[in-house]
Amino acid sequence: MLKTCLFPAAGYGTRFLPATKSLPKEMLPILTKPLIHYGVDEAREAGMQNMAFVTGRGKRALEDYFDISYELEHQISGTKKEYLLSEIRDLMSACNFSFTRQSEMKGLGDAIYTGANLVGDEAFGVILADDLCINENGKGVMAQMVEIYEKYRCSIVAVMEVNDESIKNYGVINGKEIEKNLIVVNDMIEKPDPADAPTNLAIIGRYILTPDIFEIIKTTSPGKNGEIQITDALLRQAKNGMVLAYKFEGQRFDCGSIDGFVEATNFFYGHLNGNK
């Protein structure tokens, strides 16, 4: 059973300025819960109890969220509002939370490498909280991926089909299908031009990584945009072993964009009011 989920959360969230000048983008709320809460819920559903965060300067709100707020809790103790804290209290009692800082923004690969001391020498999940994923008909995306990991014991990336116009924003995979919706990766390209993309299968913010990825990242040169890309490290891992891509069941909202954030808000608000 995978125990740890890593949450890279050091980015600036510039698409949401000025709100993210002082508020981490992972703390932006979909209705009454911040994005990071949905991510931790998904990891917990997948059986993970150790929640490890890679943050940066100005991200203290993430640590405070998963801590006791004595003054607030005292003020609403015994009132009709106390139940509003029941979900976060439940998470805090069920999970362990640890934090480290990425000193310089050098890409997702570097952010994951920064979390090595929190993860240890075991396979782990990775969730990018601004990719909000749900599956109304069954298990969450990370729980689905854990089942695949238990069978194949290798790194796994979640993928979805995207249109040509969007392909330049993603890492893109190519490979051979071995089961329905499960592909052995033989190529990965970070943010290709549409003409250069081998497929329309884009990697989204869900990964399961084996611990040897840290040594691979350590010797991976900066790639696209001068950053250390996890895509480049995973390609090296795929060439020397096996990496799987999984076309997950469910729906993903790109809450790192304003359009996706509004879409997610409308979706959850509709469900809150029974308007599916």
Tab-separated table of C-alpha atoms in Angstrom:
chain	number	residue	atom	x	y	z
A	1	MET	CA	0.000	0.000	0.000
A	2	LEU	CA	1.279	3.443	-0.914
A	3	LYS	CA	1.556	5.598	2.199
A	4	THR	CA	2.670	9.026	0.983
A	5	CYS	CA	1.294	11.619	-1.402
A	6	LEU	CA	3.444	14.567	-2.436
A	7	PHE	CA	1.837	17.930	-3.213
A	8	PRO	CA	4.107	20.292	-5.182
A	9	ALA	CA	2.708	23.691	-4.185
A	10	ALA	CA	5.480	26.227	-4.647
A	11	GLY	CA	4.266	27.929	-7.822
A	12	TYR	CA	3.283	31.577	-7.964
A	13	GLY	CA	-0.180	31.176	-9.506
A	14	THR	CA	0.320	34.256	-11.676
A	15	ARG	CA	-2.862	33.672	-13.681
A	16	PHE	CA	-4.833	34.584	-10.549
A	17	LEU	CA	-3.024	37.778	-9.643
A	18	PRO	CA	-3.612	39.914	-7.670
A	19	ALA	CA	-5.417	37.333	-5.467
A	20	THR	CA	-2.366	35.057	-5.396
A	21	LYS	CA	-0.018	37.854	-4.399
A	22	SER	CA	-0.573	36.753	-0.793
A	23	LEU	CA	-2.835	33.702	-1.133
A	24	PRO	CA	-1.461	30.376	-2.446
A	25	LYS	CA	-3.382	29.276	-5.538
A	26	GLU	CA	-3.906	25.918	-3.803
A	27	MET	CA	-5.975	27.772	-1.193
A	28	LEU	CA	-8.423	29.183	-3.728
A	29	PRO	CA	-11.834	27.778	-2.749
A	30	ILE	CA	-14.253	25.770	-4.834
A	31	LEU	CA	-17.355	26.674	-2.833
A	32	THR	CA	-16.208	26.388	0.799
A	33	LYS	CA	-13.193	24.067	0.422
A	34	PRO	CA	-9.793	25.077	-0.960
A	35	LEU	CA	-8.291	23.141	-3.842
A	36	ILE	CA	-5.680	21.559	-1.585
A	37	HIS	CA	-8.427	20.051	0.582
A	38	TYR	CA	-9.916	18.251	-2.431
A	39	GLY	CA	-6.459	16.920	-3.289
A	40	VAL	CA	-5.850	15.569	0.210
A	41	ASP	CA	-9.312	13.983	0.193
A	42	GLU	CA	-8.402	12.166	-3.025
A	43	ALA	CA	-5.082	10.934	-1.606
A	44	ARG	CA	-6.764	9.748	1.576
A	45	GLU	CA	-9.408	7.866	-0.409
A	46	ALA	CA	-6.518	6.087	-2.161
A	47	GLY	CA	-5.255	4.851	1.217
A	48	MET	CA	-2.473	7.393	1.768
A	49	GLN	CA	-1.966	8.891	5.209
A	50	ASN	CA	1.271	10.869	4.888
A	51	MET	CA	0.640	14.171	3.120
A	52	ALA	CA	3.912	15.860	2.107
A	53	PHE	CA	3.974	19.416	0.762
A	54	VAL	CA	6.655	21.243	-1.193
A	55	THR	CA	5.910	24.924	-0.705
A	56	GLY	CA	7.695	28.248	-1.080
A	57	ARG	CA	7.794	31.734	0.358
A	58	GLY	CA	4.360	33.169	1.023
A	59	LYS	CA	2.733	29.757	1.365
A	60	ARG	CA	2.243	29.659	5.133
A	61	ALA	CA	-1.532	29.510	4.654
A	62	LEU	CA	-1.169	25.879	3.574
A	63	GLU	CA	0.474	24.915	6.863
A	64	ASP	CA	-2.031	26.967	8.867
A	65	TYR	CA	-4.960	25.290	7.108
A	66	PHE	CA	-3.915	21.867	8.359
A	67	ASP	CA	-3.389	23.102	11.911
A	68	ILE	CA	-5.614	24.055	14.826
A	69	SER	CA	-6.977	27.607	14.892
A	70	TYR	CA	-7.496	28.041	18.616
A	71	GLU	CA	-9.138	31.464	18.555
A	72	LEU	CA	-11.558	30.632	15.744
A	73	GLU	CA	-12.483	27.271	17.193
A	74	HIS	CA	-13.053	28.798	20.610
A	75	GLN	CA	-15.344	31.447	19.117
A	76	ILE	CA	-17.600	28.991	17.297
A	77	SER	CA	-17.457	26.174	19.874
A	78	GLY	CA	-20.985	25.086	20.766
A	79	THR	CA	-22.585	27.153	17.989
A	80	LYS	CA	-24.420	26.024	14.873
A	81	LYS	CA	-21.303	26.831	12.831
A	82	GLU	CA	-19.021	24.345	14.570
A	83	TYR	CA	-19.983	21.531	12.176
A	84	LEU	CA	-18.385	23.500	9.328
A	85	LEU	CA	-14.958	22.478	10.654
A	86	SER	CA	-15.791	18.775	10.933
A	87	GLU	CA	-14.254	17.808	7.573
A	88	ILE	CA	-10.903	19.480	8.172
A	89	ARG	CA	-10.773	18.174	11.751
A	90	ASP	CA	-11.342	14.675	10.397
A	91	LEU	CA	-8.474	15.060	7.927
A	92	MET	CA	-6.155	16.423	10.592
A	93	SER	CA	-6.807	13.477	12.888
A	94	ALA	CA	-6.496	10.856	10.129
A	95	CYS	CA	-3.392	12.115	8.298
A	96	ASN	CA	0.168	13.241	8.950
A	97	PHE	CA	1.296	16.517	7.384
A	98	SER	CA	4.887	17.518	6.606
A	99	PHE	CA	6.280	20.524	4.758
A	100	THR	CA	9.479	21.593	3.046
A	101	ARG	CA	10.341	24.557	0.835
A	102	GLN	CA	11.562	24.765	-2.744
A	103	SER	CA	14.075	27.616	-2.592
A	104	GLU	CA	13.916	28.427	-6.298
A	105	MET	CA	11.247	27.744	-8.934
A	106	LYS	CA	13.087	25.360	-11.273
A	107	GLY	CA	10.268	23.205	-12.593
A	108	LEU	CA	8.039	20.341	-11.464
A	109	GLY	CA	10.893	17.853	-11.593
A	110	ASP	CA	12.898	19.946	-9.150
A	111	ALA	CA	9.865	20.412	-6.894
A	112	ILE	CA	9.394	16.648	-6.704
A	113	TYR	CA	13.118	16.168	-6.025
A	114	THR	CA	12.866	18.705	-3.182
A	115	GLY	CA	10.315	16.420	-1.526
A	116	ALA	CA	12.646	13.389	-1.488
A	117	ASN	CA	13.378	13.673	2.243
A	118	LEU	CA	9.664	13.725	3.023
A	119	VAL	CA	8.943	10.675	0.882
A	120	GLY	CA	11.811	8.323	1.701
A	121	ASP	CA	12.736	5.188	-0.214
A	122	GLU	CA	9.276	4.084	-1.322
A	123	ALA	CA	6.832	4.635	-4.138
A	124	PHE	CA	4.541	7.639	-3.696
A	125	GLY	CA	1.699	9.546	-5.269
A	126	VAL	CA	1.878	13.078	-6.632
A	127	ILE	CA	-1.148	15.364	-6.869
A	128	LEU	CA	-1.157	18.830	-8.399
A	129	ALA	CA	-4.023	20.429	-6.511
A	130	ASP	CA	-4.979	22.859	-9.254
A	131	ASP	CA	-5.947	19.843	-11.367
A	132	LEU	CA	-9.214	19.054	-9.603
A	133	CYS	CA	-10.401	15.537	-10.467
A	134	ILE	CA	-13.633	13.801	-9.576
A	135	ASN	CA	-15.294	10.529	-10.515
A	136	GLU	CA	-18.994	10.498	-9.766
A	137	ASN	CA	-19.371	6.836	-10.714
A	138	GLY	CA	-16.646	5.249	-8.633
A	139	LYS	CA	-13.164	5.606	-7.208
A	140	GLY	CA	-11.128	8.781	-7.496
A	141	VAL	CA	-8.276	9.032	-9.986
A	142	MET	CA	-5.495	8.349	-7.472
A	143	ALA	CA	-7.334	5.306	-6.090
A	144	GLN	CA	-7.664	3.981	-9.632
A	145	MET	CA	-3.936	4.458	-10.176
A	146	VAL	CA	-3.047	2.712	-6.918
A	147	GLU	CA	-4.847	-0.408	-8.152
A	148	ILE	CA	-2.740	-0.339	-11.314
A	149	TYR	CA	0.445	0.186	-9.312
A	150	GLU	CA	-0.317	-2.830	-7.140
A	151	LYS	CA	-0.374	-4.962	-10.299
A	152	TYR	CA	2.585	-3.507	-12.236
A	153	ARG	CA	4.821	-1.873	-9.574
A	154	CYS	CA	6.114	0.909	-11.838
A	155	SER	CA	5.656	4.644	-12.339
A	156	ILE	CA	2.281	5.715	-13.715
A	157	VAL	CA	1.024	8.984	-15.181
A	158	ALA	CA	-2.618	9.964	-15.670
A	159	VAL	CA	-3.487	11.089	-19.200
A	160	MET	CA	-6.483	12.474	-21.033
A	161	GLU	CA	-7.287	13.420	-24.608
A	162	VAL	CA	-6.959	17.131	-25.384
A	163	ASN	CA	-7.522	19.155	-28.530
A	164	ASP	CA	-4.744	20.381	-30.815
A	165	GLU	CA	-5.102	23.938	-29.579
A	166	SER	CA	-4.302	22.884	-25.996
A	167	ILE	CA	-1.573	20.319	-26.663
A	168	LYS	CA	1.215	22.878	-26.333
A	169	ASN	CA	0.399	23.277	-22.627
A	170	TYR	CA	1.036	19.663	-21.624
A	171	GLY	CA	3.485	16.819	-21.576
A	172	VAL	CA	2.357	14.353	-24.248
A	173	ILE	CA	2.890	10.587	-24.348
A	174	ASN	CA	3.056	7.891	-26.996
A	175	GLY	CA	3.111	4.138	-26.551
A	176	LYS	CA	1.360	0.795	-26.894
A	177	GLU	CA	-1.882	-0.155	-25.217
A	178	ILE	CA	-1.564	-3.326	-23.091
A	179	GLU	CA	-4.971	-3.163	-21.447
A	180	LYS	CA	-8.009	-1.005	-22.009
A	181	ASN	CA	-6.982	2.580	-21.200
A	182	LEU	CA	-3.492	1.469	-20.100
A	183	ILE	CA	-0.457	2.272	-22.249
A	184	VAL	CA	3.224	1.371	-21.983
A	185	VAL	CA	5.039	4.649	-22.644
A	186	ASN	CA	7.811	4.736	-25.243
A	187	ASP	CA	7.955	8.486	-25.779
A	188	MET	CA	7.163	11.701	-23.916
A	189	ILE	CA	7.437	15.294	-25.122
A	190	GLU	CA	7.012	18.359	-22.924
A	191	LYS	CA	4.760	21.091	-24.364
A	192	PRO	CA	5.174	20.221	-28.054
A	193	ASP	CA	3.920	22.220	-30.990
A	194	PRO	CA	0.734	20.557	-32.265
A	195	ALA	CA	2.532	19.437	-35.421
A	196	ASP	CA	5.169	17.641	-33.352
A	197	ALA	CA	2.836	15.934	-30.881
A	198	PRO	CA	2.886	12.132	-31.319
A	199	THR	CA	-0.654	11.770	-29.909
A	200	ASN	CA	-3.314	13.882	-28.223
A	201	LEU	CA	-2.805	12.114	-24.864
A	202	ALA	CA	-1.733	14.748	-22.358
A	203	ILE	CA	-0.362	14.166	-18.857
A	204	ILE	CA	-2.405	15.780	-16.084
A	205	GLY	CA	-1.482	16.342	-12.452
A	206	ARG	CA	-1.638	12.793	-11.119
A	207	TYR	CA	1.408	10.530	-10.851
A	208	ILE	CA	2.622	7.473	-9.008
A	209	LEU	CA	6.419	7.434	-8.952
A	210	THR	CA	8.895	4.781	-7.861
A	211	PRO	CA	11.733	6.055	-5.625
A	212	ASP	CA	14.465	5.641	-8.265
A	213	ILE	CA	12.946	8.716	-9.917
A	214	PHE	CA	14.911	10.903	-7.496
A	215	GLU	CA	18.300	9.781	-8.810
A	216	ILE	CA	17.021	10.197	-12.361
A	217	ILE	CA	15.826	13.744	-11.676
A	218	LYS	CA	19.162	14.532	-10.017
A	219	THR	CA	20.971	13.885	-13.303
A	220	THR	CA	18.306	15.322	-15.619
A	221	SER	CA	19.344	18.515	-17.416
A	222	PRO	CA	17.006	21.500	-17.669
A	223	GLY	CA	14.621	21.141	-20.597
A	224	LYS	CA	11.673	23.178	-21.848
A	225	ASN	CA	11.733	26.762	-20.514
A	226	GLY	CA	15.051	26.040	-18.792
A	227	GLU	CA	13.277	24.006	-16.091
A	228	ILE	CA	13.865	20.494	-14.800
A	229	GLN	CA	10.896	18.662	-16.269
A	230	ILE	CA	9.434	15.549	-14.677
A	231	THR	CA	8.475	14.512	-18.226
A	232	ASP	CA	12.148	14.292	-19.211
A	233	ALA	CA	12.976	12.221	-16.130
A	234	LEU	CA	10.047	9.882	-16.746
A	235	LEU	CA	11.130	9.372	-20.357
A	236	ARG	CA	14.542	8.222	-19.132
A	237	GLN	CA	12.806	5.915	-16.669
A	238	ALA	CA	10.606	4.543	-19.450
A	239	LYS	CA	13.628	3.831	-21.661
A	240	ASN	CA	15.374	1.896	-18.870
A	241	GLY	CA	12.344	0.127	-17.433
A	242	MET	CA	8.600	0.704	-17.666
A	243	VAL	CA	6.294	3.690	-17.238
A	244	LEU	CA	2.555	3.377	-17.748
A	245	ALA	CA	0.039	5.988	-18.873
A	246	TYR	CA	-3.529	5.586	-17.645
A	247	LYS	CA	-6.608	7.092	-19.281
A	248	PHE	CA	-8.532	7.637	-16.063
A	249	GLU	CA	-12.240	7.469	-15.375
A	250	GLY	CA	-13.733	10.747	-14.250
A	251	GLN	CA	-13.586	14.445	-14.951
A	252	ARG	CA	-10.731	16.915	-14.572
A	253	PHE	CA	-11.017	20.676	-14.101
A	254	ASP	CA	-8.001	22.855	-14.876
A	255	CYS	CA	-8.319	25.121	-11.853
A	256	GLY	CA	-4.965	26.691	-12.662
A	257	SER	CA	-6.881	28.674	-15.269
A	258	ILE	CA	-9.722	31.114	-14.664
A	259	ASP	CA	-12.017	29.323	-17.114
A	260	GLY	CA	-11.433	25.952	-15.459
A	261	PHE	CA	-11.831	27.421	-11.987
A	262	VAL	CA	-15.201	28.939	-12.889
A	263	GLU	CA	-16.273	25.692	-14.590
A	264	ALA	CA	-15.453	23.713	-11.442
A	265	THR	CA	-17.251	26.213	-9.213
A	266	ASN	CA	-20.392	26.053	-11.367
A	267	PHE	CA	-20.236	22.245	-11.468
A	268	PHE	CA	-19.970	21.846	-7.691
A	269	TYR	CA	-22.574	24.537	-7.044
A	270	GLY	CA	-24.984	22.781	-9.401
A	271	HIS	CA	-24.487	19.502	-7.585
A	272	LEU	CA	-24.916	21.186	-4.207
A	273	ASN	CA	-28.340	22.321	-5.360
A	274	GLY	CA	-29.228	19.046	-7.062
A	275	ASN	CA	-28.913	20.410	-10.602
A	276	LYS	CA	-26.794	17.809	-12.363
